Amino acid sequence: MSSTLLPLMQLPAWQALESHYQKIKNIHLRQLFADDPQRGTRFMVEDAGFYFDYSKNRITEETIRLLLNLANESGLRDRIDAMFRGEKINSTENRAVLHVALRASRDQSIIVDGTNVVPQVHDVLDRMTKFADCVRSGKWVGHTGKRIRNVINIGIGGSDLGPVMAFEALRHYSQRDMIFRFVSNVDGTDFAEAIRDLDAEETLFIVSSKTFTTLETMTNARTARQWTLQSLGEEQAIARHFVAVSTNGEEVAKFGINTENMFGFWDWVGGRYSMDSAIGLSTMLAIGPENFRSLLAGFRAMDEHFRTAPFERNLPVLMGLLSVWYGNFFGAETVAVLPYDQYLKRFPAYLQQLAMESNGKHVTLDGKQVPYQTGPIFWGEPGTNGQHSFYQLIHQGTRLIPCDFIGFCQSLNPLGSHHDILMANLFAQTEALAFGKTVDEVRSEGTPDVLVAHRVFEGNRPTNTILAERLTPETLGKLVALYEHSVFTQGAIWQIDSFDQWGVELGKVLAMKILSEVELAEEPELLHDNSTNALIRRYKSVKLRHN
Ligand code: F6P
């Protein structure tokens, strides 16, 4: 794709945006709303179950027109079509990018290397359904005949963050007499704390790893195996207490899990795009197959919206373009994601991998250094907690931090006035961030002169507000797909490969080398830099003293 495109900064729309930015950079949202009192409902799209208000952004109609030109000149439409057609758009790994096939309906056809992959997707879903029904109903019992009450997903990165985020987000719908835990960190504390109050006879491990070679996951899986064998004594117990989710049957078998108890997926599913593949087995066990299928239907609805809605009404496209606007023209370094729903407490962490592993790239598809910023830093916490911690900096700090506010009109736990208070806070924050408080307003409250500057809120802080009716499995699917496709949009504009992750390799390789050095009893010859050598020596000397 990139070879037929001009470099991003040479695109006419980019250059037009540069001069447009000079005109708009000092215009205040107060002014924009005064000039256009209907702005709040005009810069709004209602579709796919969301009310998306982007009026509190530092944009005019001209900005949107130019950003849409940028999308067109960047070949976004072709790129979207290429993804949905199953073309190998992950060019550095020569792979198709088909998380959209994971939620395709049975009658759809998506061809990869001459094969329709949709039937394979549904075969796995059907096997997952059967298994989940057996475990949830108590038909699948442990080695000693006890019912499975505890499910522990062992995985890391995309094989953990999606499952844990989805479990927390959909806990309301989960089977409450079962315990679900997630072990990811190679720090033994993670495993030790996960199993400390559990009975191995009632515990099922799902070892989730696309490659089945990831050091952290395999270390945790071996420890889990040992713990199970210690309690249950016999090797045959493993078959009742371990299942695998992977693309690598050979490694699964080598580990000792019968591949009959393996749920597969495919190399065209990126780790961070895999929560709706078999990697979602723990989610299905928690919320049941029917709810899992609603989750998939939500993803599918957003896929359809992304694929077919005109760009000016296309939620992921608009969100992605706004992110480019702030990151590349205003110099914003981060995006804060602020869900006003406690169930979404792991959503920002999930988005960190999705967005930052996808778009944290420094070269274009054809390997040229990018002369502009790419993926912003994603971060956030649920509201209202964040208000009492880092919002100070968003309101009055020196940095521009565009924020996504996410809220639901109905609570899953209606308790007195809690939900009204929660939502009033969400709306108030977007209002305060946009309009602030002027010197005159502060003075008119009788503020002593010496404090006036401290109490002024500049405002003009941009926000998106994403409102949905209720947090359901379907809504969650839509929300995740919204961000997936927004990340895609940004990557297409930046002309980067959003689907590889070479940046994680170097640390992995060096860790293996250092591991062999720290495990040796004697002093090995250390050939690292002076700092790393000293750190290794210090660690080894303390370790030796305590052994
Ligand atoms: O280290 C990065 C990464 O490759 C992620 O992209 C991936 O989600 C994670 O590791 C886990 O990989 P796997 O599922 O193969 O264990």
CSV table of N, CA, C and O and ligand atoms in Angstrom, one decimal, residues 155-159 208-214 217 265 270-272 274 279 353 357 501 504-505 508, ligand 1:
chain,number,residue,atom,x,y,z
A,155,GLY,N,-1.8,-16.9,31.2
A,155,GLY,CA,-1.4,-16.3,29.9
A,155,GLY,C,-0.8,-14.9,30.2
A,155,GLY,O,-0.9,-14.5,31.3
A,156,ILE,N,-0.3,-14.3,29.2
A,156,ILE,CA,0.3,-13.0,29.4
A,156,ILE,C,0.0,-12.1,28.1
A,156,ILE,O,-0.3,-12.7,27.1
A,157,GLY,N,0.0,-10.8,28.3
A,157,GLY,CA,-0.2,-9.9,27.1
A,157,GLY,C,-1.7,-10.2,26.6
A,157,GLY,O,-2.6,-10.3,27.4
A,158,GLY,N,-1.8,-10.4,25.3
A,158,GLY,CA,-3.1,-10.6,24.8
A,158,GLY,C,-3.8,-11.9,25.3
A,158,GLY,O,-5.0,-12.0,25.2
A,159,SER,N,-3.0,-12.8,25.8
A,159,SER,CA,-3.6,-14.0,26.3
A,159,SER,C,-4.0,-13.9,27.8
A,159,SER,O,-4.4,-14.9,28.4
A,208,SER,N,-3.2,-20.4,28.2
A,208,SER,CA,-3.5,-19.7,27.0
A,208,SER,C,-2.3,-19.0,26.5
A,208,SER,O,-1.7,-18.2,27.1
A,209,SER,N,-1.9,-19.5,25.3
A,209,SER,CA,-0.7,-18.9,24.7
A,209,SER,C,-0.7,-19.2,23.2
A,209,SER,O,-0.8,-20.4,22.8
A,210,LYS,N,-0.7,-18.1,22.4
A,210,LYS,CA,-0.8,-18.3,21.0
A,210,LYS,C,0.4,-19.2,20.5
A,210,LYS,O,0.2,-20.2,19.8
A,211,THR,N,1.6,-18.9,21.0
A,211,THR,CA,2.8,-19.6,20.6
A,211,THR,C,3.1,-20.9,21.4
A,211,THR,O,3.8,-21.8,21.0
A,212,PHE,N,2.6,-20.9,22.6
A,212,PHE,CA,2.9,-21.9,23.7
A,212,PHE,C,4.4,-22.0,23.9
A,212,PHE,O,4.9,-23.1,24.3
A,213,THR,N,5.1,-20.9,23.7
A,213,THR,CA,6.5,-20.9,24.1
A,213,THR,C,6.9,-19.7,25.0
A,213,THR,O,8.0,-19.5,25.3
A,214,THR,N,5.9,-18.9,25.3
A,214,THR,CA,6.2,-17.6,26.1
A,214,THR,C,6.7,-18.0,27.4
A,214,THR,O,6.1,-18.8,28.2
A,217,THR,N,4.4,-17.6,30.6
A,217,THR,CA,3.3,-18.5,30.6
A,217,THR,C,3.7,-20.0,30.8
A,217,THR,O,3.1,-20.7,31.6
A,265,PHE,N,-6.6,-21.5,17.6
A,265,PHE,CA,-6.9,-20.3,16.8
A,265,PHE,C,-5.8,-20.2,15.7
A,265,PHE,O,-5.1,-21.2,15.5
A,270,GLY,N,-4.0,-11.7,15.9
A,270,GLY,CA,-3.0,-11.1,16.7
A,270,GLY,C,-3.3,-11.3,18.2
A,270,GLY,O,-4.5,-11.3,18.6
A,271,GLY,N,-2.3,-11.5,19.0
A,271,GLY,CA,-2.5,-11.7,20.4
A,271,GLY,C,-3.4,-10.6,21.1
A,271,GLY,O,-4.3,-11.0,21.8
A,272,ARG,N,-3.2,-9.4,20.7
A,272,ARG,CA,-4.0,-8.3,21.3
A,272,ARG,C,-5.3,-8.2,20.7
A,272,ARG,O,-6.1,-7.3,21.1
A,274,SER,N,-7.3,-11.0,20.3
A,274,SER,CA,-7.7,-12.4,20.4
A,274,SER,C,-8.7,-12.7,21.5
A,274,SER,O,-9.1,-13.8,21.7
A,279,ILE,N,-9.1,-17.7,23.0
A,279,ILE,CA,-8.5,-17.1,24.2
A,279,ILE,C,-9.6,-16.6,25.2
A,279,ILE,O,-9.4,-16.4,26.3
A,353,GLN,N,-2.3,-2.3,25.8
A,353,GLN,CA,-1.6,-3.3,24.8
A,353,GLN,C,-2.2,-3.1,23.4
A,353,GLN,O,-1.4,-3.0,22.4
A,357,GLU,N,1.0,-1.5,21.6
A,357,GLU,CA,1.7,-2.6,20.9
A,357,GLU,C,1.4,-2.5,19.4
A,357,GLU,O,2.2,-2.8,18.6
A,501,GLN,N,5.0,-6.8,16.3
A,501,GLN,CA,5.4,-6.3,17.6
A,501,GLN,C,6.9,-6.7,17.8
A,501,GLN,O,7.3,-7.3,18.8
A,504,VAL,N,9.2,-6.1,21.2
A,504,VAL,CA,9.2,-6.9,22.4
A,504,VAL,C,10.3,-7.9,22.4
A,504,VAL,O,10.6,-8.6,23.4
A,505,GLU,N,11.0,-8.1,21.2
A,505,GLU,CA,12.0,-9.2,21.0
A,505,GLU,C,13.3,-9.0,21.8
A,505,GLU,O,13.7,-9.9,22.5
A,508,LYS,N,13.4,-9.9,25.4
A,508,LYS,CA,13.2,-11.3,25.6
A,508,LYS,C,14.5,-12.1,25.4
A,508,LYS,O,14.9,-12.9,26.3
B,1,F6P,O1,5.4,-10.1,24.1
B,1,F6P,C1,4.4,-9.7,23.3
B,1,F6P,C2,3.5,-10.8,23.0
B,1,F6P,O2,3.9,-11.5,21.8
B,1,F6P,C3,2.1,-10.3,22.7
B,1,F6P,O3,1.9,-9.7,21.5
B,1,F6P,C4,1.2,-11.4,23.0
B,1,F6P,O4,-0.1,-11.1,23.3
B,1,F6P,C5,1.9,-12.0,24.3
B,1,F6P,O5,3.3,-11.8,24.0
B,1,F6P,C6,1.6,-13.4,24.6
B,1,F6P,O6,2.0,-14.3,23.6
B,1,F6P,P1,1.5,-15.8,23.6
B,1,F6P,O7,0.0,-15.8,23.5
B,1,F6P,O8,2.1,-16.4,22.4
B,1,F6P,O9,2.0,-16.4,24.9
